[in-house]
Amino acid sequence: MSMFNNHRQLFTTAFFLFVGLTVVVAVLPAIYNQENNRPLPGAKALSEAARQGKLVYIANGCVGCHTQQVRNIAMDRPWGDRPGIPADYATIRRTDAWRNTATLMGTERTGPDLTNIGNRQPARDWHLVHLYNPRTVVAASIMPAYPWLFTVKDSAAPGDIVVNVPAAFRYGETGTVVAGPEALQLVAYLQELKQLPLPGSTPASPFLYAAAEKKADAGGSVDGKALFTTNCQTCHQANGEGLPGAFPPLKGSSIVNGDDLQLYVDIIMHGYDARPEFGAMPPVGTNMNFTEKEVTALINYERSSWGNNGKPVTEEEVKKVLSFIQLKTGTK
Amino acid sequence: MNPSGFSFHASQWQPWAILILLLVVLGLALLARNGVQRLRRMVAHQHDPITRDEIREQVDELSAEQIDELLSMREQRKKDSPNDSTSSNTLRHLLLLLLPLLPTGELLAQDGVKTSVTALFRQPGIIITIVLILLPVLAGMFIMYKRISRLLQSYGEAERRAKAKQLAEALADPDDITAADLQRRKAALSYHLHNDELSGNQPAEDNKGLVHINAHPGLPVVPLKKKAAPRPRIQPALSRLILSYLVCATAWLILGTTVGEYLGIKFVAPDADHLPWLSFGRLRPVHTNAVFWGWASLAMLGLGYYIVPRVSNTSLYSIRNGWYALAFINSAVLAGSLSLMAGINNGGGEYREYTWPVMLLFAIGLVLTLHNFLHTIARRGTKEIYISNWYIVSAIMFGIVITIVAYIPWWQNGLGETIVQGYYMHQGVGMWFMLFTLGIVYYFLPQQLNKPIYSYSLGILAFWSQIFFYTTIGTHHFVFSAIPWWLQTVAIVGSVGMIIPVLAGTTNFIMSFRGAWDKVRDSYTLPFFLTGIVFYFSGSLQGTAEAFRFTNQVWHFTDFTVAHSHLTMYGIISFFAWAAIYAVVPRLTGREAPTLTIGIHFWLALIGLLVYTLPLMIGSTLRGLHWMEGKPFVESVSLMIPYWIWRAIGGSMMWAAHLVFAYNMYRMMKKRRQVTISKTAIRQLVMEPAPLN
């Protein structure tokens, strides 16, 4: 063909084939999506602290290991109540003239997804300890430590946020660890990362490939230890001893071993912030939609571990307490 | 792919086990029957005397020494008389006694077959019983088979001994086989060539300069490879430009992979340091971008500056522009790396971490190069445009388009960013690196094989189908995400379509080797090409497999993607780049790297890559399955640790390979001061004219 011997024709053809396909598969869909998606009704812009925190998140390349997208498949269920939709990202605009839009969806999940971390782990103290040295709260973590976001002082000044780090995790520092402004901003950002519920009665699109999950429900037995590892261990620790000055121990706890089942279940479902010496506990059970079966397994695991010797509970007892609590909170 | 449903708890395995057992029994029965038949034949023919033909055969098999012995024996034995022979029949009688026992074994086996009736087959009790019966039968059959074969052996031996005796008698008789016969046979056996039947007695002469003899080979640690063939001289100015590109590329390779190596270590030792500039999240893009835009891009462009003028049969349009382009790209990678480490980045998209002012420098470098190449091609001395130039020029055009689409700073809000990100990251790989590298292969592979590419048409098919399918597949990085479902489907379909250009390309390259496979052994560049081709095929098709919706569940978000990108960017792009560099640099400098260190580079890189990727793929698969089972996330981190250690080991090997490669570059470039006797002598003669007699 003569075209193949004419460089103008040949390269122009190749160029326009590529540009044409580019417009069809990238440019037009991108424009359509950015023009035609609106934020959900309840969506709020990030607070100023959180906006600064997001810049810290971007600067340190957290997206290299943490995704922010809940895919519509059953295996992503732990990361959010519903699959992500275009509206979730519609609030995100270009960072500034120099830097591109940061949806931070990510392509690697070396660490957990953070779409809903603000609901899953709202405790500021936990995040600060974790940022200073992740190994303090999650022994198996391989996350980088960020001690340079903190300062070590001889004594804390008024207004300083002191971070209680056990001696073994302080890199030999002996002074008082105080959170720097960037650490606080980053935590503010993480606390605001929450999946918004869909408005009114709009049903969420389903999680696909849910066959495996259903089987587990029908199977009957729920692994209390796995539930503990996933939802409780980062604060109360695998040895049940918690972290002094941050998270209370469950080992030998009067609530765990005692007879006030209603209080126990209430804490699991709705969180707890009655003791000033410890951080606030999020409503883990409500966040994760625990069933009575799961709550029972969890209580029985905690009551029989680390030398605890509490009375085992049955599903019926928990169910009764759960409906009572729901009634109470419902009337509130 | 779904895992097979096979399980030892399910009952399906038992029929199979019984079937296998029955087959073994049947096989043994057949063997036994054969043995018995052979035995019967032997017994029947036992009394046959040795025939004349057999004697003749035996005599032909005698060696010269044996004939000598025989002749001298005859001399000695003239007075002596031969002994009588007696054969023992005891063995035969024993056998005949045993024979009636044999068929019972066969019958037993037959019974075993008949017992297995299908209806009862699934009853565990029945099955166990059958197995219990079959097992002793099997053992019995086995013992019997061994006995029969032992009998056969000893019986056959006795018979052969008898024949030997008869043969000895025949041989000893001087009338039967005459001494003259034996002498003739001996002469024939002792004949040998004198090694000058073909060459004659004249001293050898190499009139055409074809033979190169290494007079002092020493102990060969590595096989001797062919020297690079001298090529037409390249303009020294162009040669300097190309070498500068390749040296800069090597420097970025060392820097970029040193960072990569450190990142690999950080996976297993996260507290290695606590400096913000060296923290994992900041260094990761430093590694990826330095090897992309620094190493691979500069290496490709440097090779492009050699290829484009060469196949256009003209000189480069502007060498000065080439230097500007090099400066722009180097400053882009330098500025980009420093800004990433300082915490200034574009906001998270992979390979798009440099901000647009930085990438603008890179784009200017590309525009300058495109301008340069197009003008060179426009004044080409050939009518047709060689296919390498199709690939290379298109790659640069597309590279510019991709950069502009991804970087113009006034769009991409919300999901727009994600859609463009998918497009950008994959077009960067497929349209910039892969297309350019294919252009390099289409030039250097035929050159190194010293034969034309197998099919020009396949190259053209691969070219257009690559553009058509590859452009659509970007969003397969965001399958199941919030981007439109139809766009995900298009990407998956396009990924499958990639089979066409990949198969066309691979076939073309492999078929080009046809009839020239022996050259691989003698060349130090072709092994790199061959490895690149293998990874081009496997790595690209792996990409297709990863795009499916099921495999996305298992592998997406895990380090499988990391393994895949190393198989492709390293296994394909880097191996092809090395192949071409080892081919081109000796042509520019006149110096070659030692075969030994090239071999070390090759094997360290290849083995390192496999040690890096295979454990990572296995671990990631386990991790993906772990997630699908809904087990605690933190356990999947612990699960990966051993695989991350293997990754660090493989990565260290790859890194060491790069140091060796840098040394090889040094050896190819360095003006060696060592005196070459022949060269120096000639120079002396030329410079100092012979004294007049």
CSV table of C-alpha atoms in Angstrom, one decimal, chain B residues 71-398:
chain,number,residue,atom,x,y,z
B,71,LEU,CA,44.3,-67.6,15.2
B,72,SER,CA,47.1,-68.0,17.7
B,73,MET,CA,45.0,-70.5,19.6
B,74,ARG,CA,44.5,-72.6,16.4
B,75,GLU,CA,48.2,-72.6,15.9
B,76,GLN,CA,48.7,-74.0,19.4
B,77,ARG,CA,45.9,-76.4,19.4
B,78,LYS,CA,46.8,-78.3,16.2
B,79,LYS,CA,47.7,-81.4,18.3
B,80,ASP,CA,45.1,-81.1,21.0
B,81,SER,CA,41.6,-82.6,20.6
B,82,PRO,CA,38.3,-80.8,21.6
B,83,ASN,CA,36.2,-82.0,24.6
B,84,ASP,CA,32.8,-83.5,24.6
B,85,SER,CA,29.9,-81.4,25.6
B,86,THR,CA,27.0,-82.3,27.9
B,87,SER,CA,24.0,-80.2,28.5
B,88,SER,CA,22.0,-80.2,31.7
B,89,ASN,CA,18.3,-80.5,31.5
B,90,THR,CA,17.5,-80.2,35.1
B,91,LEU,CA,16.4,-76.5,34.7
B,92,ARG,CA,14.0,-77.4,32.0
B,93,HIS,CA,12.3,-80.1,34.1
B,94,LEU,CA,11.9,-77.7,37.0
B,95,LEU,CA,10.2,-75.3,34.7
B,96,LEU,CA,7.8,-77.7,33.2
B,97,LEU,CA,6.8,-78.6,36.7
B,98,LEU,CA,6.1,-75.0,37.5
B,99,LEU,CA,4.2,-74.2,34.3
B,100,PRO,CA,0.8,-75.5,35.2
B,101,LEU,CA,0.7,-73.1,38.1
B,102,LEU,CA,0.9,-70.0,35.9
B,103,PRO,CA,-2.6,-69.8,34.4
B,104,THR,CA,-4.1,-69.8,37.9
B,105,GLY,CA,-2.5,-66.4,38.4
B,106,GLU,CA,-4.2,-65.1,35.3
B,107,LEU,CA,-7.6,-66.5,36.4
B,108,LEU,CA,-7.2,-64.9,39.8
B,109,ALA,CA,-6.8,-61.6,38.1
B,110,GLN,CA,-9.8,-62.2,35.9
B,111,ASP,CA,-11.9,-62.9,39.0
B,112,GLY,CA,-10.9,-59.5,40.4
B,113,VAL,CA,-12.2,-57.8,37.3
B,114,LYS,CA,-15.5,-59.6,37.3
B,115,THR,CA,-16.2,-58.8,41.0
B,116,SER,CA,-16.4,-55.1,40.4
B,117,VAL,CA,-20.0,-54.5,39.5
B,118,THR,CA,-21.0,-50.9,38.9
B,119,ALA,CA,-24.1,-50.9,41.1
B,120,LEU,CA,-22.3,-51.7,44.3
B,121,PHE,CA,-19.4,-49.5,43.4
B,122,ARG,CA,-20.2,-46.6,45.6
B,123,GLN,CA,-20.7,-48.7,48.8
B,124,PRO,CA,-17.7,-48.0,51.0
B,125,GLY,CA,-17.8,-51.5,52.4
B,126,ILE,CA,-17.8,-53.1,49.0
B,127,ILE,CA,-15.0,-50.8,47.8
B,128,ILE,CA,-12.8,-51.5,50.8
B,129,THR,CA,-13.4,-55.2,50.3
B,130,ILE,CA,-12.4,-55.1,46.7
B,131,VAL,CA,-9.3,-53.1,47.5
B,132,LEU,CA,-8.4,-55.6,50.2
B,133,ILE,CA,-8.8,-58.5,47.7
B,134,LEU,CA,-7.0,-56.7,44.9
B,135,LEU,CA,-4.0,-55.8,47.1
B,136,PRO,CA,-2.8,-59.4,47.8
B,137,VAL,CA,-3.6,-60.4,44.3
B,138,LEU,CA,-1.4,-57.5,43.1
B,139,ALA,CA,1.4,-58.5,45.4
B,140,GLY,CA,1.1,-62.2,44.3
B,141,MET,CA,1.2,-61.2,40.6
B,142,PHE,CA,4.2,-59.0,41.2
B,143,ILE,CA,6.1,-61.8,42.9
B,144,MET,CA,5.2,-64.2,40.2
B,145,TYR,CA,6.3,-61.8,37.5
B,146,LYS,CA,9.7,-61.4,39.2
B,147,ARG,CA,10.1,-65.2,39.4
B,148,ILE,CA,9.2,-65.8,35.8
B,149,SER,CA,11.6,-63.1,34.6
B,150,ARG,CA,14.4,-64.6,36.8
B,151,LEU,CA,13.7,-68.1,35.4
B,152,LEU,CA,13.7,-66.7,31.9
B,153,GLN,CA,17.0,-65.1,32.5
B,154,SER,CA,18.8,-68.2,33.9
B,155,TYR,CA,17.2,-70.4,31.3
B,156,GLY,CA,18.3,-68.1,28.5
B,157,GLU,CA,21.8,-68.0,30.0
B,158,ALA,CA,22.1,-71.8,29.9
B,159,GLU,CA,21.0,-71.9,26.4
B,160,ARG,CA,23.5,-69.2,25.3
B,161,ARG,CA,26.2,-71.1,27.1
B,162,ALA,CA,25.4,-74.2,25.0
B,163,LYS,CA,25.5,-72.2,21.8
B,164,ALA,CA,28.8,-70.7,22.8
B,165,LYS,CA,30.2,-74.1,23.2
B,166,GLN,CA,29.0,-75.1,19.7
B,167,LEU,CA,30.4,-71.8,18.3
B,168,ALA,CA,33.8,-72.5,20.0
B,169,GLU,CA,33.8,-75.9,18.3
B,170,ALA,CA,33.0,-74.4,14.9
B,171,LEU,CA,35.7,-71.7,15.3
B,172,ALA,CA,38.3,-74.2,16.4
B,173,ASP,CA,37.9,-76.2,13.2
B,174,PRO,CA,40.3,-74.7,10.6
B,175,ASP,CA,38.3,-76.2,7.7
B,176,ASP,CA,35.0,-74.6,8.7
B,177,ILE,CA,36.3,-71.0,8.9
B,178,THR,CA,39.6,-70.6,7.1
B,179,ALA,CA,42.5,-68.6,8.4
B,180,ALA,CA,42.3,-66.5,5.2
B,181,ASP,CA,38.7,-65.5,6.1
B,182,LEU,CA,39.7,-64.5,9.5
B,183,GLN,CA,42.7,-62.5,8.2
B,184,ARG,CA,40.5,-60.6,5.8
B,185,ARG,CA,38.1,-59.8,8.5
B,186,LYS,CA,40.9,-58.6,10.7
B,187,ALA,CA,42.3,-56.3,8.1
B,188,ALA,CA,38.9,-54.8,7.5
B,189,LEU,CA,38.4,-54.2,11.2
B,190,SER,CA,41.9,-52.6,11.6
B,191,TYR,CA,41.3,-50.2,8.8
B,192,HIS,CA,41.3,-46.5,9.8
B,193,LEU,CA,41.5,-43.1,8.1
B,194,HIS,CA,44.7,-41.1,8.0
B,195,ASN,CA,42.9,-37.8,8.3
B,196,ASP,CA,44.3,-36.4,5.1
B,197,GLU,CA,41.9,-38.2,2.7
B,198,LEU,CA,39.9,-35.0,2.1
B,199,SER,CA,42.4,-32.3,2.9
B,200,GLY,CA,45.4,-33.8,1.0
B,201,ASN,CA,48.9,-33.2,2.2
B,202,GLN,CA,49.2,-29.5,1.5
B,203,PRO,CA,49.5,-27.1,4.5
B,204,ALA,CA,46.1,-25.5,5.4
B,205,GLU,CA,45.4,-21.9,4.2
B,206,ASP,CA,42.5,-19.6,5.1
B,207,ASN,CA,42.2,-17.6,1.9
B,208,LYS,CA,39.0,-15.8,2.9
B,209,GLY,CA,39.8,-14.9,6.5
B,210,LEU,CA,37.0,-17.1,7.9
B,211,VAL,CA,38.8,-18.9,10.6
B,212,HIS,CA,39.8,-17.3,13.9
B,213,ILE,CA,41.8,-19.5,16.2
B,214,ASN,CA,42.3,-18.7,19.9
B,215,ALA,CA,45.9,-20.0,20.3
B,216,HIS,CA,45.8,-19.8,24.1
B,217,PRO,CA,42.3,-20.7,25.2
B,218,GLY,CA,43.3,-21.5,28.8
B,219,LEU,CA,40.6,-23.0,31.1
B,220,PRO,CA,37.2,-22.2,29.6
B,221,VAL,CA,35.2,-20.8,32.4
B,222,VAL,CA,32.5,-19.6,30.0
B,223,PRO,CA,31.9,-20.7,26.5
B,224,LEU,CA,33.6,-18.7,23.8
B,225,LYS,CA,31.1,-16.4,22.1
B,226,LYS,CA,31.3,-14.8,18.8
B,227,LYS,CA,32.9,-11.3,18.6
B,228,ALA,CA,30.6,-8.5,17.5
B,229,ALA,CA,30.9,-8.1,13.8
B,230,PRO,CA,32.3,-4.8,12.6
B,231,ARG,CA,29.7,-2.5,11.2
B,232,PRO,CA,29.8,0.6,9.0
B,233,ARG,CA,31.3,3.5,11.0
B,234,ILE,CA,28.9,5.7,12.9
B,235,GLN,CA,29.4,9.5,13.0
B,236,PRO,CA,31.5,10.1,16.1
B,237,ALA,CA,29.1,12.9,17.2
B,238,LEU,CA,26.1,10.6,17.0
B,239,SER,CA,28.0,7.9,18.7
B,240,ARG,CA,28.7,10.2,21.6
B,241,LEU,CA,25.1,11.1,21.8
B,242,ILE,CA,23.8,7.5,21.9
B,243,LEU,CA,26.4,6.5,24.4
B,244,SER,CA,25.4,9.4,26.7
B,245,TYR,CA,21.8,8.3,26.6
B,246,LEU,CA,22.8,4.8,27.5
B,247,VAL,CA,25.2,5.9,30.3
B,248,CYS,CA,22.5,8.1,31.8
B,249,ALA,CA,20.0,5.2,31.5
B,250,THR,CA,22.4,2.9,33.3
B,251,ALA,CA,22.9,5.5,36.1
B,252,TRP,CA,19.1,5.7,36.6
B,253,LEU,CA,18.9,2.0,36.6
B,254,ILE,CA,21.4,1.7,39.4
B,255,LEU,CA,19.8,4.6,41.4
B,256,GLY,CA,16.2,3.5,40.7
B,257,THR,CA,16.8,-0.2,41.6
B,258,THR,CA,18.9,0.7,44.7
B,259,VAL,CA,15.8,2.5,45.9
B,260,GLY,CA,13.6,-0.5,44.9
B,261,GLU,CA,15.9,-2.9,46.7
B,262,TYR,CA,15.6,-0.8,49.9
B,263,LEU,CA,11.8,-0.8,49.5
B,264,GLY,CA,11.8,-4.5,49.3
B,265,ILE,CA,13.8,-4.7,52.5
B,266,LYS,CA,11.4,-2.3,54.2
B,267,PHE,CA,8.6,-4.8,53.7
B,268,VAL,CA,10.2,-7.1,56.1
B,269,ALA,CA,12.1,-4.5,58.2
B,270,PRO,CA,9.7,-1.5,58.4
B,271,ASP,CA,11.7,0.2,61.1
B,272,ALA,CA,14.9,0.3,59.0
B,273,ASP,CA,15.0,4.1,59.2
B,274,HIS,CA,12.7,6.9,60.3
B,275,LEU,CA,13.7,9.7,57.9
B,276,PRO,CA,10.8,11.4,56.1
B,277,TRP,CA,12.7,11.6,52.8
B,278,LEU,CA,13.3,7.8,52.9
B,279,SER,CA,9.9,6.7,54.1
B,280,PHE,CA,8.2,4.0,52.1
B,281,GLY,CA,5.3,6.0,50.7
B,282,ARG,CA,7.7,8.6,49.3
B,283,LEU,CA,10.3,6.3,48.0
B,284,ARG,CA,8.0,3.9,46.2
B,285,PRO,CA,7.2,6.3,43.4
B,286,VAL,CA,10.8,7.4,43.3
B,287,HIS,CA,11.7,3.8,42.4
B,288,THR,CA,8.9,3.3,39.8
B,289,ASN,CA,9.4,6.6,38.1
B,290,ALA,CA,13.2,6.5,38.0
B,291,VAL,CA,13.2,3.1,36.3
B,292,PHE,CA,10.4,4.1,34.0
B,293,TRP,CA,11.4,7.6,32.8
B,294,GLY,CA,15.0,7.4,33.7
B,295,TRP,CA,16.3,3.9,32.9
B,296,ALA,CA,13.8,2.4,30.4
B,297,SER,CA,12.9,5.6,28.5
B,298,LEU,CA,16.4,6.9,28.1
B,299,ALA,CA,17.7,3.4,27.1
B,300,MET,CA,15.0,3.2,24.4
B,301,LEU,CA,15.5,6.7,23.2
B,302,GLY,CA,19.3,6.1,23.0
B,303,LEU,CA,18.7,3.0,20.9
B,304,GLY,CA,16.2,4.9,18.8
B,305,TYR,CA,18.8,7.5,17.9
B,306,TYR,CA,20.8,4.6,16.5
B,307,ILE,CA,18.0,2.8,14.7
B,308,VAL,CA,16.0,5.6,13.1
B,309,PRO,CA,18.9,7.1,11.0
B,310,ARG,CA,20.2,3.5,10.3
B,311,VAL,CA,17.0,2.1,8.8
B,312,SER,CA,16.3,5.4,7.1
B,313,ASN,CA,19.7,5.2,5.4
B,314,THR,CA,20.5,8.8,6.2
B,315,SER,CA,22.1,10.8,9.0
B,316,LEU,CA,20.2,12.1,12.1
B,317,TYR,CA,18.4,15.4,11.4
B,318,SER,CA,19.8,17.2,14.4
B,319,ILE,CA,22.3,15.9,16.9
B,320,ARG,CA,22.1,19.1,18.9
B,321,ASN,CA,18.3,18.5,19.5
B,322,GLY,CA,19.2,15.0,20.7
B,323,TRP,CA,21.4,16.5,23.4
B,324,TYR,CA,18.6,19.0,24.4
B,325,ALA,CA,16.1,16.1,24.7
B,326,LEU,CA,18.6,14.2,26.9
B,327,ALA,CA,19.0,17.2,29.2
B,328,PHE,CA,15.3,17.7,29.5
B,329,ILE,CA,14.5,14.1,30.4
B,330,ASN,CA,17.3,13.8,32.8
B,331,SER,CA,16.3,17.0,34.6
B,332,ALA,CA,12.7,15.7,34.7
B,333,VAL,CA,13.7,12.5,36.5
B,334,LEU,CA,16.1,14.3,38.8
B,335,ALA,CA,13.6,17.1,39.7
B,336,GLY,CA,10.8,14.5,40.0
B,337,SER,CA,12.8,12.2,42.3
B,338,LEU,CA,13.8,15.0,44.6
B,339,SER,CA,10.3,16.5,44.8
B,340,LEU,CA,8.8,13.1,45.5
B,341,MET,CA,11.2,12.6,48.4
B,342,ALA,CA,10.4,16.1,49.6
B,343,GLY,CA,6.7,15.1,49.7
B,344,ILE,CA,5.6,17.0,46.6
B,345,ASN,CA,3.6,14.8,44.3
B,346,ASN,CA,0.7,14.9,42.0
B,347,GLY,CA,-1.8,13.2,44.2
B,348,GLY,CA,-1.6,9.4,44.1
B,349,GLY,CA,-2.1,8.0,40.6
B,350,GLU,CA,0.6,5.4,39.9
B,351,TYR,CA,3.3,6.5,37.5
B,352,ARG,CA,1.7,9.9,37.6
B,353,GLU,CA,3.3,11.0,40.8
B,354,TYR,CA,5.5,13.7,39.2
B,355,THR,CA,3.7,17.0,39.1
B,356,TRP,CA,2.9,18.5,35.7
B,357,PRO,CA,5.8,21.0,35.6
B,358,VAL,CA,8.2,18.1,36.0
B,359,MET,CA,6.4,16.0,33.4
B,360,LEU,CA,6.4,19.0,31.1
B,361,LEU,CA,10.2,18.7,30.9
B,362,PHE,CA,9.8,15.1,30.0
B,363,ALA,CA,7.2,15.9,27.3
B,364,ILE,CA,9.5,18.6,25.8
B,365,GLY,CA,12.2,16.0,25.5
B,366,LEU,CA,9.7,13.7,23.7
B,367,VAL,CA,8.6,16.5,21.4
B,368,LEU,CA,12.2,17.4,20.5
B,369,THR,CA,12.9,13.7,19.7
B,370,LEU,CA,9.7,13.3,17.7
B,371,HIS,CA,10.6,16.3,15.6
B,372,ASN,CA,14.1,15.0,15.1
B,373,PHE,CA,13.0,11.5,14.1
B,374,LEU,CA,10.3,12.7,11.8
B,375,HIS,CA,12.7,14.9,9.9
B,376,THR,CA,15.2,12.1,9.7
B,377,ILE,CA,12.6,9.8,8.3
B,378,ALA,CA,11.3,12.5,5.9
B,379,ARG,CA,14.7,12.6,4.2
B,380,ARG,CA,15.2,8.9,4.3
B,381,GLY,CA,17.3,7.2,1.6
B,382,THR,CA,14.9,4.3,1.2
B,383,LYS,CA,11.4,4.2,-0.4
B,384,GLU,CA,9.7,2.2,2.3
B,385,ILE,CA,9.6,3.1,6.0
B,386,TYR,CA,11.1,0.1,7.9
B,387,ILE,CA,8.7,-1.2,10.5
B,388,SER,CA,11.0,-0.3,13.4
B,389,ASN,CA,10.3,3.3,12.6
B,390,TRP,CA,6.5,2.7,12.6
B,391,TYR,CA,6.7,1.5,16.2
B,392,ILE,CA,9.3,4.0,17.4
B,393,VAL,CA,7.7,7.1,16.0
B,394,SER,CA,4.2,6.0,17.0
B,395,ALA,CA,5.4,5.3,20.5
B,396,ILE,CA,6.7,8.8,20.8
B,397,MET,CA,3.6,10.4,19.4
B,398,PHE,CA,1.4,8.3,21.7
